[in-house]
């Protein structure tokens, strides 16, 4: 969401959890930021002069769905 707000000027930190147990492990993150209808747009300070947003506006719900789809696709899981 930070990338969408800042036109990729600022990116979210990648998780740094290392599983050393040798067993499968699941992570269940919890994110709380706005209601599902909150519209996410690039903030004016995220654009260079004359630049345009890299991301289309989306609601918080749409953004989360995109991120979940990308994460599960990368893991080879279809939902």
Coordinates of N, CA and C in Angstrom, one line a residue:
X1 N 0.8 -1.2 0.0 CA 0.0 0.0 0.0 C 0.9 1.3 0.0
X2 N 2.0 1.2 0.7 CA 2.9 2.3 0.7 C 3.4 2.6 -0.7
X3 N 3.7 1.6 -1.5 CA 4.1 1.9 -2.9 C 3.0 2.6 -3.7
X4 N 1.8 2.2 -3.5 CA 0.7 2.8 -4.2 C 0.5 4.2 -3.8
X5 N 0.7 4.5 -2.5 CA 0.6 5.9 -2.0 C 1.7 6.8 -2.5
X6 N 2.9 6.2 -2.6 CA 4.1 7.1 -2.9 C 4.6 6.9 -4.3
X7 N 3.9 6.2 -5.2 CA 4.3 5.9 -6.5 C 5.7 5.2 -6.5
X8 N 5.8 4.2 -5.6 CA 7.0 3.4 -5.5 C 8.2 4.1 -4.9
X9 N 8.0 5.3 -4.5 CA 9.1 6.0 -3.8 C 9.5 5.3 -2.5
X10 N 8.5 4.9 -1.8 CA 8.8 4.1 -0.6 C 8.1 2.8 -0.7
X11 N 8.9 1.7 -0.3 CA 8.4 0.4 -0.4 C 8.3 -0.3 0.9
X12 N 7.4 -1.2 1.1 CA 7.2 -1.9 2.4 C 8.4 -2.7 2.6
X13 N 8.7 -2.9 3.9 CA 9.9 -3.8 4.3 C 9.5 -5.2 4.1
X14 N 10.4 -6.0 3.5 CA 10.2 -7.4 3.4 C 10.3 -8.1 4.7
X15 N 9.5 -9.2 4.9 CA 9.5 -9.9 6.2 C 10.9 -10.5 6.4
X16 N 11.4 -10.5 7.6 CA 12.7 -11.1 7.9 C 12.6 -12.3 8.8
X17 N 11.6 -13.0 8.8 CA 11.4 -14.2 9.6 C 12.2 -15.3 9.0
X18 N 13.0 -16.0 9.8 CA 13.7 -17.1 9.3 C 13.3 -18.4 10.0
X19 N 12.8 -19.4 9.3 CA 12.4 -20.6 9.9 C 13.6 -21.6 10.0
X20 N 14.1 -21.8 11.1 CA 15.2 -22.7 11.3 C 14.8 -24.1 11.9
X21 N 13.5 -24.3 12.0 CA 13.0 -25.6 12.7 C 13.0 -26.8 11.7
X22 N 13.1 -26.5 10.4 CA 13.1 -27.6 9.5 C 11.7 -28.1 9.2
X23 N 10.7 -27.5 9.8 CA 9.3 -27.9 9.6 C 8.6 -26.8 8.9
X24 N 7.5 -27.2 8.2 CA 6.6 -26.2 7.5 C 6.1 -25.2 8.6
X25 N 6.0 -24.0 8.2 CA 5.4 -23.0 9.1 C 4.6 -22.0 8.4
X26 N 3.5 -21.6 9.0 CA 2.6 -20.6 8.4 C 2.7 -19.3 9.1
X27 N 2.6 -18.2 8.4 CA 2.6 -16.9 9.0 C 1.2 -16.3 8.7
X28 N 0.7 -15.7 9.8 CA -0.6 -15.1 9.7 C -0.5 -13.7 10.1
X29 N -0.1 -12.8 9.1 CA 0.0 -11.4 9.5 C -1.4 -10.7 9.7
X30 N -1.4 -9.7 10.4 CA -2.6 -8.9 10.6 C -2.3 -7.5 10.2
X31 N -3.1 -7.0 9.3 CA -2.9 -5.6 8.9 C -4.2 -4.8 9.2
X32 N -4.0 -3.7 9.7 CA -5.2 -2.8 10.0 C -4.9 -1.5 9.4
X33 N -5.6 -1.1 8.4 CA -5.4 0.2 7.8 C -6.7 0.6 7.0
X34 N -7.6 1.3 7.6 CA -8.7 1.8 6.9 C -9.8 0.7 6.6
X35 N -11.0 1.2 6.3 CA -12.0 0.3 6.0 C -11.9 -0.2 4.5
X36 N -12.7 -1.2 4.2 CA -12.6 -1.8 2.8 C -12.9 -0.8 1.7
X37 N -13.6 0.2 2.0 CA -14.0 1.2 0.9 C -13.0 2.3 0.9
X38 N -12.0 2.4 1.7 CA -11.0 3.5 1.7 C -10.3 3.5 0.3
X39 N -10.3 4.6 -0.4 CA -9.7 4.7 -1.7 C -8.2 5.0 -1.5
X40 N -7.4 4.2 -2.1 CA -5.9 4.4 -2.1 C -5.5 5.0 -3.4
X41 N -4.9 6.2 -3.3 CA -4.4 7.0 -4.5 C -3.0 7.4 -4.2
X42 N -2.3 7.7 -5.2 CA -0.9 8.3 -5.1 C -1.1 9.7 -4.5
X43 N -0.3 10.0 -3.4 CA -0.4 11.3 -2.8 C 0.4 12.3 -3.7
X44 N 0.0 13.6 -3.7 CA 0.6 14.5 -4.7 C 2.2 14.6 -4.5
X45 N 2.7 14.4 -3.3 CA 4.1 14.5 -3.1 C 4.8 13.3 -3.6
X46 N 4.1 12.2 -4.0 CA 4.7 11.0 -4.5 C 5.0 11.1 -6.0
X47 N 4.5 12.2 -6.7 CA 4.7 12.4 -8.1 C 5.8 13.4 -8.4
X48 N 6.6 13.0 -9.4 CA 7.6 14.0 -9.9 C 6.8 15.0 -10.7
X49 N 7.4 16.2 -10.9 CA 6.7 17.2 -11.7 C 6.4 16.7 -13.1
X50 N 5.1 16.7 -13.4 CA 4.7 16.2 -14.7 C 4.5 14.7 -14.8
X51 N 4.8 14.0 -13.7 CA 4.7 12.5 -13.7 C 3.3 12.0 -13.5
X52 N 3.1 10.8 -13.7 CA 1.8 10.2 -13.5 C 1.9 9.0 -12.6
X53 N 0.8 8.6 -11.9 CA 0.9 7.5 -11.0 C 1.2 6.1 -11.7
X54 N 1.9 5.3 -11.1 CA 2.2 4.0 -11.6 C 1.1 3.0 -11.3
X55 N 0.3 3.3 -10.4 CA -0.8 2.4 -9.9 C -2.2 3.1 -10.1
X56 N -3.1 2.3 -10.5 CA -4.5 2.8 -10.6 C -5.1 2.9 -9.2
X57 N -6.0 3.9 -9.0 CA -6.6 4.0 -7.7 C -7.3 2.6 -7.4
X58 N -7.4 2.3 -6.1 CA -8.0 1.1 -5.7 C -8.5 1.3 -4.3
X59 N -9.5 0.5 -3.9 CA -10.0 0.5 -2.5 C -9.0 -0.3 -1.7
X60 N -9.1 -0.2 -0.4 CA -8.2 -1.0 0.5 C -8.5 -2.5 0.2
X61 N -9.8 -2.8 0.1 CA -10.2 -4.2 -0.2 C -9.6 -4.7 -1.5
X62 N -9.6 -4.0 -2.5 CA -9.1 -4.4 -3.8 C -7.6 -4.6 -3.7
X63 N -6.9 -3.7 -3.0 CA -5.5 -3.8 -2.8 C -5.1 -5.0 -2.0
X64 N -5.8 -5.3 -0.9 CA -5.5 -6.6 -0.2 C -5.8 -7.8 -1.0
X65 N -6.8 -7.8 -1.8 CA -7.1 -8.9 -2.7 C -6.0 -9.1 -3.7
X66 N -5.5 -8.1 -4.3 CA -4.3 -8.1 -5.2 C -3.1 -8.7 -4.5
X67 N -2.8 -8.3 -3.3 CA -1.6 -8.8 -2.6 C -1.8 -10.2 -2.2
X68 N -3.0 -10.6 -1.7 CA -3.2 -12.0 -1.4 C -3.1 -12.9 -2.6
X69 N -3.7 -12.5 -3.8 CA -3.6 -13.3 -5.0 C -2.1 -13.4 -5.4
X70 N -1.3 -12.3 -5.3 CA 0.1 -12.4 -5.7 C 0.8 -13.3 -4.8
X71 N 0.6 -13.3 -3.5 CA 1.3 -14.1 -2.6 C 1.0 -15.6 -2.8
X72 N -0.3 -15.9 -2.9 CA -0.7 -17.3 -3.1 C -0.2 -17.8 -4.5
X73 N -0.2 -17.0 -5.5 CA 0.2 -17.4 -6.8 C 1.7 -17.7 -6.8
X74 N 2.5 -16.9 -6.1 CA 3.9 -17.1 -6.0 C 4.2 -18.4 -5.2
X75 N 3.4 -18.8 -4.3 CA 3.5 -20.0 -3.5 C 3.0 -21.2 -4.2
X76 N 2.4 -21.0 -5.4 CA 1.8 -22.1 -6.2 C 0.5 -22.6 -5.6
X77 N -0.2 -21.8 -4.9 CA -1.5 -22.2 -4.3 C -2.6 -21.5 -5.0
X78 N -3.6 -22.2 -5.4 CA -4.8 -21.5 -6.0 C -5.9 -21.5 -5.0
X79 N -6.5 -20.4 -4.9 CA -7.6 -20.2 -4.0 C -8.9 -19.9 -4.7

